[in-house]
Short mmCIF file of C-alpha atoms and ligand atoms in Angstrom, two decimals:
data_model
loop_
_atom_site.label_atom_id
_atom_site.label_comp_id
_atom_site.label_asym_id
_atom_site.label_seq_id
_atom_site.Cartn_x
_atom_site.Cartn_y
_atom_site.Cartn_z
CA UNK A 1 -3.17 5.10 -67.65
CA UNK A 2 -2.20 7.32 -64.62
CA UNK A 3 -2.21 11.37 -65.28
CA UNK A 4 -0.84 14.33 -63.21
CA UNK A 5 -2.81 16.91 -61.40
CA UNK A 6 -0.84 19.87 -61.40
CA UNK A 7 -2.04 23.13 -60.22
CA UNK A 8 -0.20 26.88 -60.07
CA UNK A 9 0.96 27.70 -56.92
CA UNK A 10 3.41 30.61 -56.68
CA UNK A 11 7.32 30.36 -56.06
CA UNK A 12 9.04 26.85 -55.67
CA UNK A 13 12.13 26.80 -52.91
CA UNK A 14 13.93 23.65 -51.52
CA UNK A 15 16.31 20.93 -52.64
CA UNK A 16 15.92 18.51 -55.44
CA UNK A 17 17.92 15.40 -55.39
CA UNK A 18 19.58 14.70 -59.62
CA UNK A 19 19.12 11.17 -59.97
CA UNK A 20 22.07 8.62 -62.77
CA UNK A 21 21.53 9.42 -65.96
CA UNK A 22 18.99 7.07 -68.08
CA UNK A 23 20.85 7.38 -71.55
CA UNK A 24 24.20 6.78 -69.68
CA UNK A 25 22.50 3.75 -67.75
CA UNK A 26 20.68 2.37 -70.85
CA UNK A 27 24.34 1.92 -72.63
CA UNK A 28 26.80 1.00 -69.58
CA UNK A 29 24.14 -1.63 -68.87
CA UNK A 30 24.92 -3.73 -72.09
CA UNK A 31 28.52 -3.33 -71.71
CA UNK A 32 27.61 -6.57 -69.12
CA UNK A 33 27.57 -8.58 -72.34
CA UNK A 34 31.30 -8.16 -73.48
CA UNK A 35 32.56 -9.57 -70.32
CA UNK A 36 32.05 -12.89 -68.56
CA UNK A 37 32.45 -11.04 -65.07
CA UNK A 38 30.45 -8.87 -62.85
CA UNK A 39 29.77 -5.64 -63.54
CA UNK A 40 28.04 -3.48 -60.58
CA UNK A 41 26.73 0.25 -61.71
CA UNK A 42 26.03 2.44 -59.14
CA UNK A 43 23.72 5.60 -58.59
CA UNK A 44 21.57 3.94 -61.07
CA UNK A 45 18.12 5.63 -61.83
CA UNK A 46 14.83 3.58 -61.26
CA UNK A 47 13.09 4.09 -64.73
CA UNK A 48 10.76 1.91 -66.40
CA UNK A 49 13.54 2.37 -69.46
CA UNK A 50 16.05 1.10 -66.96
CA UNK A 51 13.41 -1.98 -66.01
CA UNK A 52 12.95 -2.82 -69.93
CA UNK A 53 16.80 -2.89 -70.39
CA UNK A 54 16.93 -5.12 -67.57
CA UNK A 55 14.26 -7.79 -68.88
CA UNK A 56 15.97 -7.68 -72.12
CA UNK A 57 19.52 -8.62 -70.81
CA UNK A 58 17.55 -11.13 -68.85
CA UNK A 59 15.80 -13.11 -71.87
CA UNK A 60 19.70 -12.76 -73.31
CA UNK A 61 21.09 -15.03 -70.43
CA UNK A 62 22.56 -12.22 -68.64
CA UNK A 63 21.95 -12.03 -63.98
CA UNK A 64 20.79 -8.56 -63.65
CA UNK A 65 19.67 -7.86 -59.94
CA UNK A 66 18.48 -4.42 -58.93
CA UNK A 67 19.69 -3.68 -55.23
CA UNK A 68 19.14 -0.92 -52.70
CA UNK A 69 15.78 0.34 -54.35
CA UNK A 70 17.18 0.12 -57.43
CA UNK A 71 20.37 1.97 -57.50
CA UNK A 72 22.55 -0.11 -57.69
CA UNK A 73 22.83 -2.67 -60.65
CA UNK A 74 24.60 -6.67 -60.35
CA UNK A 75 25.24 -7.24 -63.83
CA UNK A 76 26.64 -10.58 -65.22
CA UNK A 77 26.75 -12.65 -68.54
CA UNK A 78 28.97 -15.72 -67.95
CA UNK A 79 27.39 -17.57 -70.76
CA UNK A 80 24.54 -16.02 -73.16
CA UNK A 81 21.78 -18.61 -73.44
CA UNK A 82 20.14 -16.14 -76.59
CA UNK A 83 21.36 -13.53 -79.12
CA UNK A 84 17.92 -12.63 -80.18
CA UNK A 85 16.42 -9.19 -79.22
CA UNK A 86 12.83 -9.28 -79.85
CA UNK A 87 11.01 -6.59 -81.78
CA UNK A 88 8.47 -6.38 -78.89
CA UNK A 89 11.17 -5.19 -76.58
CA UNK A 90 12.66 -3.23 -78.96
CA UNK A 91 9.64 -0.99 -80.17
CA UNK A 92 9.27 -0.37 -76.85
CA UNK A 93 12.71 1.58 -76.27
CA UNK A 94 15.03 1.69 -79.17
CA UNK A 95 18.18 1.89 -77.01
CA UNK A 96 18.04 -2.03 -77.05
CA UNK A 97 19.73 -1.37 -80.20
CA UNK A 98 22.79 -1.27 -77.85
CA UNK A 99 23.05 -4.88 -77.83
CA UNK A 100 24.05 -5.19 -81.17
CA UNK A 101 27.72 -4.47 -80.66
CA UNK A 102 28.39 -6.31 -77.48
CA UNK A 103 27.17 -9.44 -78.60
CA UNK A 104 28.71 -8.95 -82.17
CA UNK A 105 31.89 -8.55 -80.37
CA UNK A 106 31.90 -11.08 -77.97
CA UNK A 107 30.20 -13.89 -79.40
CA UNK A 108 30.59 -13.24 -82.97
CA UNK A 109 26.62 -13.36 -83.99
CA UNK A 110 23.56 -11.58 -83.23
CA UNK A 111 19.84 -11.25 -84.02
CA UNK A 112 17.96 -7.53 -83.13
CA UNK A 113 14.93 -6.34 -84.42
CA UNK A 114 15.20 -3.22 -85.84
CA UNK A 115 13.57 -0.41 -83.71
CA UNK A 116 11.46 1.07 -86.25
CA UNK A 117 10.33 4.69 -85.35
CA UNK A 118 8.61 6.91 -82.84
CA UNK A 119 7.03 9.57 -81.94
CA UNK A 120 10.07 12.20 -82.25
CA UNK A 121 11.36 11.44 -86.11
CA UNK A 122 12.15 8.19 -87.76
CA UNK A 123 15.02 7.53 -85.83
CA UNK A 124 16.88 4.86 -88.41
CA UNK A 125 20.02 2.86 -87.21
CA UNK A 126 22.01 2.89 -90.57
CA UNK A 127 25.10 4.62 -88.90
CA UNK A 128 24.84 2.02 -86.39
CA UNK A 129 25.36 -0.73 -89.12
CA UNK A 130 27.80 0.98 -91.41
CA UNK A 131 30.37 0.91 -88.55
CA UNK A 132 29.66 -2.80 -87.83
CA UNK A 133 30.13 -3.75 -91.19
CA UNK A 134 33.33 -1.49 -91.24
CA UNK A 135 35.04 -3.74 -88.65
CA UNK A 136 33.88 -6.81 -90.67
CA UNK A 137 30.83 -7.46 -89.75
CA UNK A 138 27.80 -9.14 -92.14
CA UNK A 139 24.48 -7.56 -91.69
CA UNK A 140 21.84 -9.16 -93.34
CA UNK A 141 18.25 -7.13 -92.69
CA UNK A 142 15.24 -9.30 -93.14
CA UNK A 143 11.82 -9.91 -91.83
CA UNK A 144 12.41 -6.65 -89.80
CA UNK A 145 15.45 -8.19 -88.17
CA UNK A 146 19.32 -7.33 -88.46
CA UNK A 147 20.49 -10.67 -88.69
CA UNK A 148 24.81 -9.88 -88.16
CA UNK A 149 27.42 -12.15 -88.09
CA UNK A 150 31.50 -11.28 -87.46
CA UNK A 151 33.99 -12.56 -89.57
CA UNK A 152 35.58 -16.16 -88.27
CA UNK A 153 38.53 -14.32 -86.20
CA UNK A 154 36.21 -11.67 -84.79
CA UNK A 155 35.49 -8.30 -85.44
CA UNK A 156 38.30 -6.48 -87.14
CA UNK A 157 39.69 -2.71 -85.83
CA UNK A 158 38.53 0.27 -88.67
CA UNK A 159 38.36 3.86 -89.28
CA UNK A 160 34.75 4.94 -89.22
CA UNK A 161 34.12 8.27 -89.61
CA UNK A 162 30.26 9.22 -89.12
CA UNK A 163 28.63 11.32 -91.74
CA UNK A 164 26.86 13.31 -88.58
CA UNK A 165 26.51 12.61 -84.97
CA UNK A 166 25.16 9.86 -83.63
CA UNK A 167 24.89 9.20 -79.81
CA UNK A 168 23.51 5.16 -80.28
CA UNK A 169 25.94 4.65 -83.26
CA UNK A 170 29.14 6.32 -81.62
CA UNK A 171 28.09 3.79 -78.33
CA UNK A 172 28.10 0.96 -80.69
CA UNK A 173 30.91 1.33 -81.95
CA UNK A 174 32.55 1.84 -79.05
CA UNK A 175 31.46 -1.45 -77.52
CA UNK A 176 32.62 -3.10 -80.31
CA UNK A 177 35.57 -1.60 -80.56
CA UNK A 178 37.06 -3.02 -77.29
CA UNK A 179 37.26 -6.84 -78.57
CA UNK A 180 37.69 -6.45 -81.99
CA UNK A 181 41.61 -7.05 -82.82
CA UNK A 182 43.65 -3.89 -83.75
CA UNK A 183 42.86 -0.17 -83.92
CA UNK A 184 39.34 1.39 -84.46
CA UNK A 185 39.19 5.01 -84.72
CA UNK A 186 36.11 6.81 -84.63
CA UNK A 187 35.39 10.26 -86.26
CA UNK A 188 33.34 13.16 -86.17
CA UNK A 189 31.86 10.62 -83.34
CA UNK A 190 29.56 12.42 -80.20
CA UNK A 191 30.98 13.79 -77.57
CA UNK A 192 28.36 13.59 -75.04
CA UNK A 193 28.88 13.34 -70.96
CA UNK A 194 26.97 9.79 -71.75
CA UNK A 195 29.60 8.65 -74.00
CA UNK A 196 32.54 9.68 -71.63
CA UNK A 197 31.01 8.09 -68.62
CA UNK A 198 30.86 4.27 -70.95
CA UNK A 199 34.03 5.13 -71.80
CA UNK A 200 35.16 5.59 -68.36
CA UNK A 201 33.34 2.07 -67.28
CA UNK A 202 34.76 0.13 -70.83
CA UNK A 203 38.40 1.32 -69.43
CA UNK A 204 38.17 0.09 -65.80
CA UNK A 205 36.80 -3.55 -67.28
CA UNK A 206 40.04 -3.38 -69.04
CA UNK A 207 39.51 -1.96 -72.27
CA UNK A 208 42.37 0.40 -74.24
CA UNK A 209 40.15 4.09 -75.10
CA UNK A 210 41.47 7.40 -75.84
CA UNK A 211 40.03 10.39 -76.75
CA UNK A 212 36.17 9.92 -75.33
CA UNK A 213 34.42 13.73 -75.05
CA UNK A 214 36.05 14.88 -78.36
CA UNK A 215 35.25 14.17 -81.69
CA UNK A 216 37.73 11.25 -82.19
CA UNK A 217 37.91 8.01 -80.47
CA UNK A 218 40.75 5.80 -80.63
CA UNK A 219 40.39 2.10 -79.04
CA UNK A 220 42.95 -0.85 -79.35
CA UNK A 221 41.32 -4.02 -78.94
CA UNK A 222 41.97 -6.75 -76.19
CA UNK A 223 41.07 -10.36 -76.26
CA UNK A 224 38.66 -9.94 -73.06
CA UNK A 225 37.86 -7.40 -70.60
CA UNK A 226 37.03 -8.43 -66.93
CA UNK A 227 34.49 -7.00 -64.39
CA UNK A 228 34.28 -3.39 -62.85
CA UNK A 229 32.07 -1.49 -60.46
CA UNK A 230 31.12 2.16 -61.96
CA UNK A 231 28.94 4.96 -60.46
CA UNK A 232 26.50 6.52 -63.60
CA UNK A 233 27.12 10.00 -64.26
CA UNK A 234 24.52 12.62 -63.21
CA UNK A 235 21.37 13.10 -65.39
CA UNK A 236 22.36 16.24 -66.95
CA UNK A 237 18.51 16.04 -69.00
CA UNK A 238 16.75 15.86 -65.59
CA UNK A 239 19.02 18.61 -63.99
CA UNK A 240 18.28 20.84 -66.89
CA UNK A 241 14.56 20.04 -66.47
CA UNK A 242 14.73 21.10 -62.52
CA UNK A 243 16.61 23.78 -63.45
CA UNK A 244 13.42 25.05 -65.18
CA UNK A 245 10.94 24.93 -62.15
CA UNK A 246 11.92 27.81 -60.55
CA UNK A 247 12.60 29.73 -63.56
CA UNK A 248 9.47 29.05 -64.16
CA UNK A 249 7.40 29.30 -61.37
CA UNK A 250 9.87 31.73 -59.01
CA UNK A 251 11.92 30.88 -56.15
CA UNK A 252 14.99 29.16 -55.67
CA UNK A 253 15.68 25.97 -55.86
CA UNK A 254 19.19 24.30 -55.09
CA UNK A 255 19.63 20.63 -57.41
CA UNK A 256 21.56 17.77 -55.57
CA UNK A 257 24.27 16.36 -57.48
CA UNK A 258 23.99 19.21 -60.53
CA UNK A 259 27.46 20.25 -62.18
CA UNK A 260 27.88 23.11 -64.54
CA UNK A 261 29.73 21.15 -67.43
CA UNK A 262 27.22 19.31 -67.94
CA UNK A 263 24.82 21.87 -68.74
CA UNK A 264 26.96 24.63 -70.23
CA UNK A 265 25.17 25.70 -73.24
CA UNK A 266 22.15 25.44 -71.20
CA UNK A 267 23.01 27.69 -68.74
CA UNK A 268 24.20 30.48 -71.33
CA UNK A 269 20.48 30.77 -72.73
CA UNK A 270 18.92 30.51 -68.97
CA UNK A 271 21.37 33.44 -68.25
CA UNK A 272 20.63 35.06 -70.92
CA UNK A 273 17.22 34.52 -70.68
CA UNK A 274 17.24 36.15 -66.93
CA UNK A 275 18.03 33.23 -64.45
CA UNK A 276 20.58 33.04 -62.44
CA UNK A 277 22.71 29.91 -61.45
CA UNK A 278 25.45 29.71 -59.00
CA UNK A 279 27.36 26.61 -58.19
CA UNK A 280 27.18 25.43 -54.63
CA UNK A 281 29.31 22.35 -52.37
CA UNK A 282 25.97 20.57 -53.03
CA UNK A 283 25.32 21.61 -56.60
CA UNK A 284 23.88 24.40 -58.60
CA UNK A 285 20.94 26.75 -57.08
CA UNK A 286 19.11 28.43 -59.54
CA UNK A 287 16.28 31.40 -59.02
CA UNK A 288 14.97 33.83 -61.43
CA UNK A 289 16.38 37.01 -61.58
CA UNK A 290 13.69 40.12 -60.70
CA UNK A 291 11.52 40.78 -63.55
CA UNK A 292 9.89 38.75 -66.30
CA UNK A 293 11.60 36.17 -68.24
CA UNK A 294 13.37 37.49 -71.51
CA UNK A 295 13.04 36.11 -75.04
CA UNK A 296 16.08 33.93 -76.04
CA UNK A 297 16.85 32.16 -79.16
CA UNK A 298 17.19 28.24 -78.77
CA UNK A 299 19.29 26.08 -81.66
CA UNK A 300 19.53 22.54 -80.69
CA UNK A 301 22.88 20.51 -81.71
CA UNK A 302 25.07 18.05 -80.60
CA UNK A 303 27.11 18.04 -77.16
CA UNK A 304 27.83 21.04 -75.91
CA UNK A 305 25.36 22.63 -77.94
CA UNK A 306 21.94 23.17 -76.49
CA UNK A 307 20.74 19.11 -76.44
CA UNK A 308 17.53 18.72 -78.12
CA UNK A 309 16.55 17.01 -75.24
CA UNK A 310 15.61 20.14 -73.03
CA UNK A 311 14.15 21.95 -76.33
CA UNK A 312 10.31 20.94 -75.08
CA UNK A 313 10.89 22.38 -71.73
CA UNK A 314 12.95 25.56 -72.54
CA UNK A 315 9.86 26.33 -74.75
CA UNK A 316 7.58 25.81 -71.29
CA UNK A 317 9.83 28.75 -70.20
CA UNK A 318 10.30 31.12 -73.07
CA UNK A 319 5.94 30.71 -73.47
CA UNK A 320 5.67 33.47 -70.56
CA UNK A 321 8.62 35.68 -71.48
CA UNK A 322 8.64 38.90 -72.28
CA UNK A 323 9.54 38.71 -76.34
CA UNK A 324 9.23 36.72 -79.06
CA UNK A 325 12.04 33.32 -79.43
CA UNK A 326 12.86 31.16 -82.13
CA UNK A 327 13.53 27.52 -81.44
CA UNK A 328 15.30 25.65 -84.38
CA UNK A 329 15.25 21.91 -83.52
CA UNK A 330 17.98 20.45 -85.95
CA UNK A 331 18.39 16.77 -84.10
CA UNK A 332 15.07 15.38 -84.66
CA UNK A 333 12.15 15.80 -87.57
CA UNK A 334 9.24 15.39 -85.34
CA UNK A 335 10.07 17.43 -81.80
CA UNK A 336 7.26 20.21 -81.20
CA UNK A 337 4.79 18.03 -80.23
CA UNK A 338 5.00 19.53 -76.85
CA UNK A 339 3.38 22.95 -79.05
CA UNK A 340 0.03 22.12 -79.59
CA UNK A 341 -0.74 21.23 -76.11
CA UNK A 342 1.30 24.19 -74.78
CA UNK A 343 -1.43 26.54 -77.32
CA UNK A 344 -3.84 24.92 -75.30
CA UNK A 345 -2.82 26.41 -72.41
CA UNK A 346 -2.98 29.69 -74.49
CA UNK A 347 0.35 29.88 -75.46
CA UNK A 348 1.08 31.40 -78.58
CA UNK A 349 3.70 29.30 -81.08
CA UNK A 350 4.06 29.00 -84.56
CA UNK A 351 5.58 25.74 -86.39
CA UNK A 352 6.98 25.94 -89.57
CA UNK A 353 9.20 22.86 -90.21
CA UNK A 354 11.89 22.58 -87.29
CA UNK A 355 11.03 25.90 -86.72
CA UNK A 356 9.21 27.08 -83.65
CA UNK A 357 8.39 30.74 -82.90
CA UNK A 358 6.81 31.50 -79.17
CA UNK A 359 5.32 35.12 -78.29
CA UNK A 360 5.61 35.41 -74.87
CA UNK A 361 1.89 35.62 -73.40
CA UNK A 362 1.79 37.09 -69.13
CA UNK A 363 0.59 33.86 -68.01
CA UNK A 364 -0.78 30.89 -69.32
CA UNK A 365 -4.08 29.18 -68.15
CA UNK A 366 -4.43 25.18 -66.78
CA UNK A 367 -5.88 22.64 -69.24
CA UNK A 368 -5.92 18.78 -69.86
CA UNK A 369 -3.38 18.49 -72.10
CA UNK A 370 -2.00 15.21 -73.61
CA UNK A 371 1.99 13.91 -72.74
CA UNK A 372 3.07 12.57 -76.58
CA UNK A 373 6.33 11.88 -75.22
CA UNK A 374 8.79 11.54 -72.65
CA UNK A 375 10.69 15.45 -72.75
CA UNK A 376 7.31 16.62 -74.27
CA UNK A 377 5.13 15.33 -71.02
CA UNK A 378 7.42 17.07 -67.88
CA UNK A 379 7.26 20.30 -70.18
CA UNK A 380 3.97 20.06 -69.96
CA UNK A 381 4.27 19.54 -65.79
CA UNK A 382 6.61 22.60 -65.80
CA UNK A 383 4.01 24.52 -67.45
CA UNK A 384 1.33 23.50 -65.02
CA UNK A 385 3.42 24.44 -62.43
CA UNK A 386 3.28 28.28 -63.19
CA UNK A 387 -0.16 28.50 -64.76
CA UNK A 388 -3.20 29.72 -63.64
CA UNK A 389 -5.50 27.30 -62.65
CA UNK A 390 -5.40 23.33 -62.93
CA UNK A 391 -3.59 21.40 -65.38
CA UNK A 392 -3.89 17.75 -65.79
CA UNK A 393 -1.08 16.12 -67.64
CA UNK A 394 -2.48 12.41 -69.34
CA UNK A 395 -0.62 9.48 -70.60
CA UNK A 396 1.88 10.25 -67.97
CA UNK A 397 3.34 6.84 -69.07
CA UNK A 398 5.50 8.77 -71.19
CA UNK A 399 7.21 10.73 -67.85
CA UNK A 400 8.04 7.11 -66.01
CA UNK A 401 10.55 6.28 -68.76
CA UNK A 402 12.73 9.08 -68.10
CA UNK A 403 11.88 10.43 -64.75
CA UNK A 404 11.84 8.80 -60.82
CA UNK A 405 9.26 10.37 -58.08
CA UNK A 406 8.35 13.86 -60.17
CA UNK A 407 5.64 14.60 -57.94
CA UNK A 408 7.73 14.00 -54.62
CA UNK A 409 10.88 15.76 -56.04
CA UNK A 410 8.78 19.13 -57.28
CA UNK A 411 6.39 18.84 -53.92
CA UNK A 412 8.92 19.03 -51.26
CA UNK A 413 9.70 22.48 -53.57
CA UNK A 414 5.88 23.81 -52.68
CA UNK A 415 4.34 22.74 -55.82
CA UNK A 416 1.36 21.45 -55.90
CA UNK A 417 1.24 18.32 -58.05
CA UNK A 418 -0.20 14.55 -57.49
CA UNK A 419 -0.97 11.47 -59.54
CA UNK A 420 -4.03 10.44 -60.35
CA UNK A 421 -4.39 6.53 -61.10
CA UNK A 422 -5.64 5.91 -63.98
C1 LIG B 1 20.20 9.47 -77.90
O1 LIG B 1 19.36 8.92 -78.90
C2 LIG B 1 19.31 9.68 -76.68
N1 LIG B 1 18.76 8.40 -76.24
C3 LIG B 1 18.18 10.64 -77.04
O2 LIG B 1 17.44 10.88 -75.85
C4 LIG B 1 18.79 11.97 -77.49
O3 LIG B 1 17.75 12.84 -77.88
C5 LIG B 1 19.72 11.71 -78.68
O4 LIG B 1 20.73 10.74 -78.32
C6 LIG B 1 20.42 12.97 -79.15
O5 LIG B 1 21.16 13.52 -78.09
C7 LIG B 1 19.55 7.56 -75.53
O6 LIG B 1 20.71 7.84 -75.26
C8 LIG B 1 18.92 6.28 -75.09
P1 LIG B 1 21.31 9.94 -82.21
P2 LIG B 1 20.01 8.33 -80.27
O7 LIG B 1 21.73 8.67 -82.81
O8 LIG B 1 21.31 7.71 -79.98
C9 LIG B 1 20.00 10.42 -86.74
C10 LIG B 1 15.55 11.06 -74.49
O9 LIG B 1 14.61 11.86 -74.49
N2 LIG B 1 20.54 9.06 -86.90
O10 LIG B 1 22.34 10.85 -81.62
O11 LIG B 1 18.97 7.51 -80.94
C11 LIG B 1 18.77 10.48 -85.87
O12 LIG B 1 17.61 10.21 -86.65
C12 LIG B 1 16.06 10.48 -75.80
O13 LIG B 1 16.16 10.67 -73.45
C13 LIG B 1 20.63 8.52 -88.18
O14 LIG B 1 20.27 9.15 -89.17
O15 LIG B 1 20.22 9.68 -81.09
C14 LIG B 1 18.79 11.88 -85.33
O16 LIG B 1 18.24 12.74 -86.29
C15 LIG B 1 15.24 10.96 -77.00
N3 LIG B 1 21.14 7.27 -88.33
C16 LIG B 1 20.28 12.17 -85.17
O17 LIG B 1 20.95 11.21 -85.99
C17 LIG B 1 21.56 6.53 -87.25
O18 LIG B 1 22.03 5.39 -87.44
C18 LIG B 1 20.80 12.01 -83.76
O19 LIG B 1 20.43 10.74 -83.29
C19 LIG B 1 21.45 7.09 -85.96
C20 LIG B 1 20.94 8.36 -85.80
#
């Protein structure tokens, strides 16, 4: 298992390309399976995610060739020769859930393990299911395997209207949504950047969507939806985490690609928290303001509130400000794992529940520390970056699911940071 050798050194400045977002690749990817022609996604991201998505289309019967590096994606599923996703596939990223409602949709049956948990909460599917079986669908869970089945004329539109919000479920739905006959509305459903950009891709294969980025989604169903060629929306999770090196370490650093609407309530807390970001023709340039980092309160919710998944490396930051914050993670049950090997480092936090507190502490020292998962291990590289000393970062397995070339991206900035195979 490779780690990362980071080591402290000073301000960052340069450019940092912002590669396609993973969660908005990992569901426009089985959107292949509702049509029987080609679908071609562009800025892609090359992820090991992105890799396991691919192999599990594959063993499905769908063509999925990776071109140009990588970034761009030939999808196709003229005929599925399977409708079985494996639990060993789907243990190993639970966004192969996403299958579910394509192949429900299109060719009426489906067999998908259930994902079980991880390391960030339990992570059930139940809202998933309940708006299957509201458009007709029969679930039957057994041997660890949702074993689902439409109704003889296909999936039926339905009101669904999600007890909270659920990113997987609302994409579900959604997918389903386009082939099933009549009207499905969806409520209370997310309202993420990720679910506007499948949205955006469902409509140019043909598909009838209003309402994607607000709380209600309306979709009339079609009998089939054709092929399209879509670019994935920026990574607003890895521009967030860029965002944070030279907050952290000093500097300036401009990020390729970055937009401010998809980091809103992110930027209110850097801002607020002493770091400055302007928006440039290439993208946003951020540097820290003069002076120490302030203490900021952190509350993560649902699109556009501050997404749980730059909580880990917002608390790299606030660990060497000048104050005391209070992060309230209220997505997941299991999300400070990050905390322990940030007190290593001598950082002082306190968890209580989904309650974090972090004293600010002048500087914190280098340390092996232990990556428990994905968000948790580059907060751990961002803290490297601006302590004292070396820092090596282990189980960087963890990082390669969500994040391309870290170490080239952050050392054309100045830092000094390399892999060490493992
Ligand atoms: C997506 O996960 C993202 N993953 C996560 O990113 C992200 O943290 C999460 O949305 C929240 O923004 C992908 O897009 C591949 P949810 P998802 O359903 O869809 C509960 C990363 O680091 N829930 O919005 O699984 C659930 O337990 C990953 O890139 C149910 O109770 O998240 C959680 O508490 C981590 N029943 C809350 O809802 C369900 O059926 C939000 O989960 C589904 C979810």
């Amino acid at each position: 298992m490779d780690s990362i050798l980071v080591k402290g050194n000073g301000e960052l400045r340069g450019q940092i390309p912002i590669a396609g977002a993973k969660n908005a690749c990992l569901a426009l990817m089985p959107a292949t399976l509702l049509s029987d022609e080609p679908l071609t996604l562009t800025n892609a991201p090359r992820l090991s995610d992105i890799r396991t998505m691919t192999q599990l289309l594959q063993s499905l019967g769908a063509e999925v060739a990776s071109l140009q590096g990588g970034q761009v994606l030939a999808l196709s599923s003229h005929a599925l020769t399977d409708h079985r996703a494996d639990y060993d596939i789907v243990r190993k990223m639970r966004a192969s859930i996403l299958v579910l409602g394509p192949m429900l949709a299109r060719d009426g049956h489906a067999v998908v393990s259930l994902p079980g948990g991880c390391a960030i909460g339990a992570r059930p599917v139940d809202l998933h299911l309940k708006a299957l079986e509201a458009m007709g669908a029969e679930l039957d869970l057994r041997d660890g395997y949702i074993h689902a089945k439409a109704p003889a004329g296909g999936l039926k539109g339905a009101r669904v209207v999600f007890p909270l919000v659920s990113v997987g479920a609302t994409e579900n739905a959604l997918m389903a949504a386009t082939l099933a006959k009549g009207t499905t509305v969806l409520e209370n459903a997310a309202r993420e950047p990720e679910i506007v950009d499948l949205a955006r891709c469902l409509r140019r294969m043909g598909a009838r969507i209003e309402g994607e980025g607000s709380s209600t989604i309306t979709i009339e169903g079609v009998d089939r939806l054709g092929g399209a060629t879509h670019p994935v929306v920026t990574d607003r999770i890895e521009l967030g985490t860029y965002m944070l090196a030279p907050a952290i370490c000093g500097g300036e650093v401009e990020l390729l690609g970055g937009r401010i609407e998809l980091v809103g309530a992110f930027c209110e807390k850097l801002d607020a928290a002493g770091i400055s970001v302007e928006e440039t023709e290439r993208g946003l340039r951020v540097a820290r303001r003069n002076g120490r980092v302030k203490a900021v309160d952190v509350m993560t919710e649902p699109f556009p509130g501050f997404p749980t998944d730059l909580q880990a490396q917002m608390m790299a930051l606030l660990c060497t400000a000048e104050g005391t914050s209070v992060l309230e993670e209220r997505i997941f049950e299991n999300r400070f794992m990050h905390a322990p090997e940030l007190t290593r480092m001598g950082a002082r936090i306190e968890v209580h529940g989904g309650t974090a507190t972090v004293t600010g502490v002048e500087k914190l020292r280098g340390a092996p520390v232990m990556a428990t998962d994905l968000r948790a291990s580059v907060s751990l590289i961002l803290a490297g970056l601006a302590a004292e000393g070396e820092t090596i970062v282990s189980r960087v397995y963890h990082l390669d699911r969500g994040y391309e070339r870290v170490e080239e991206k952050l050392s054309a900035c100045g830092a000094q940071i390399r892999r060490i195979p493992g």
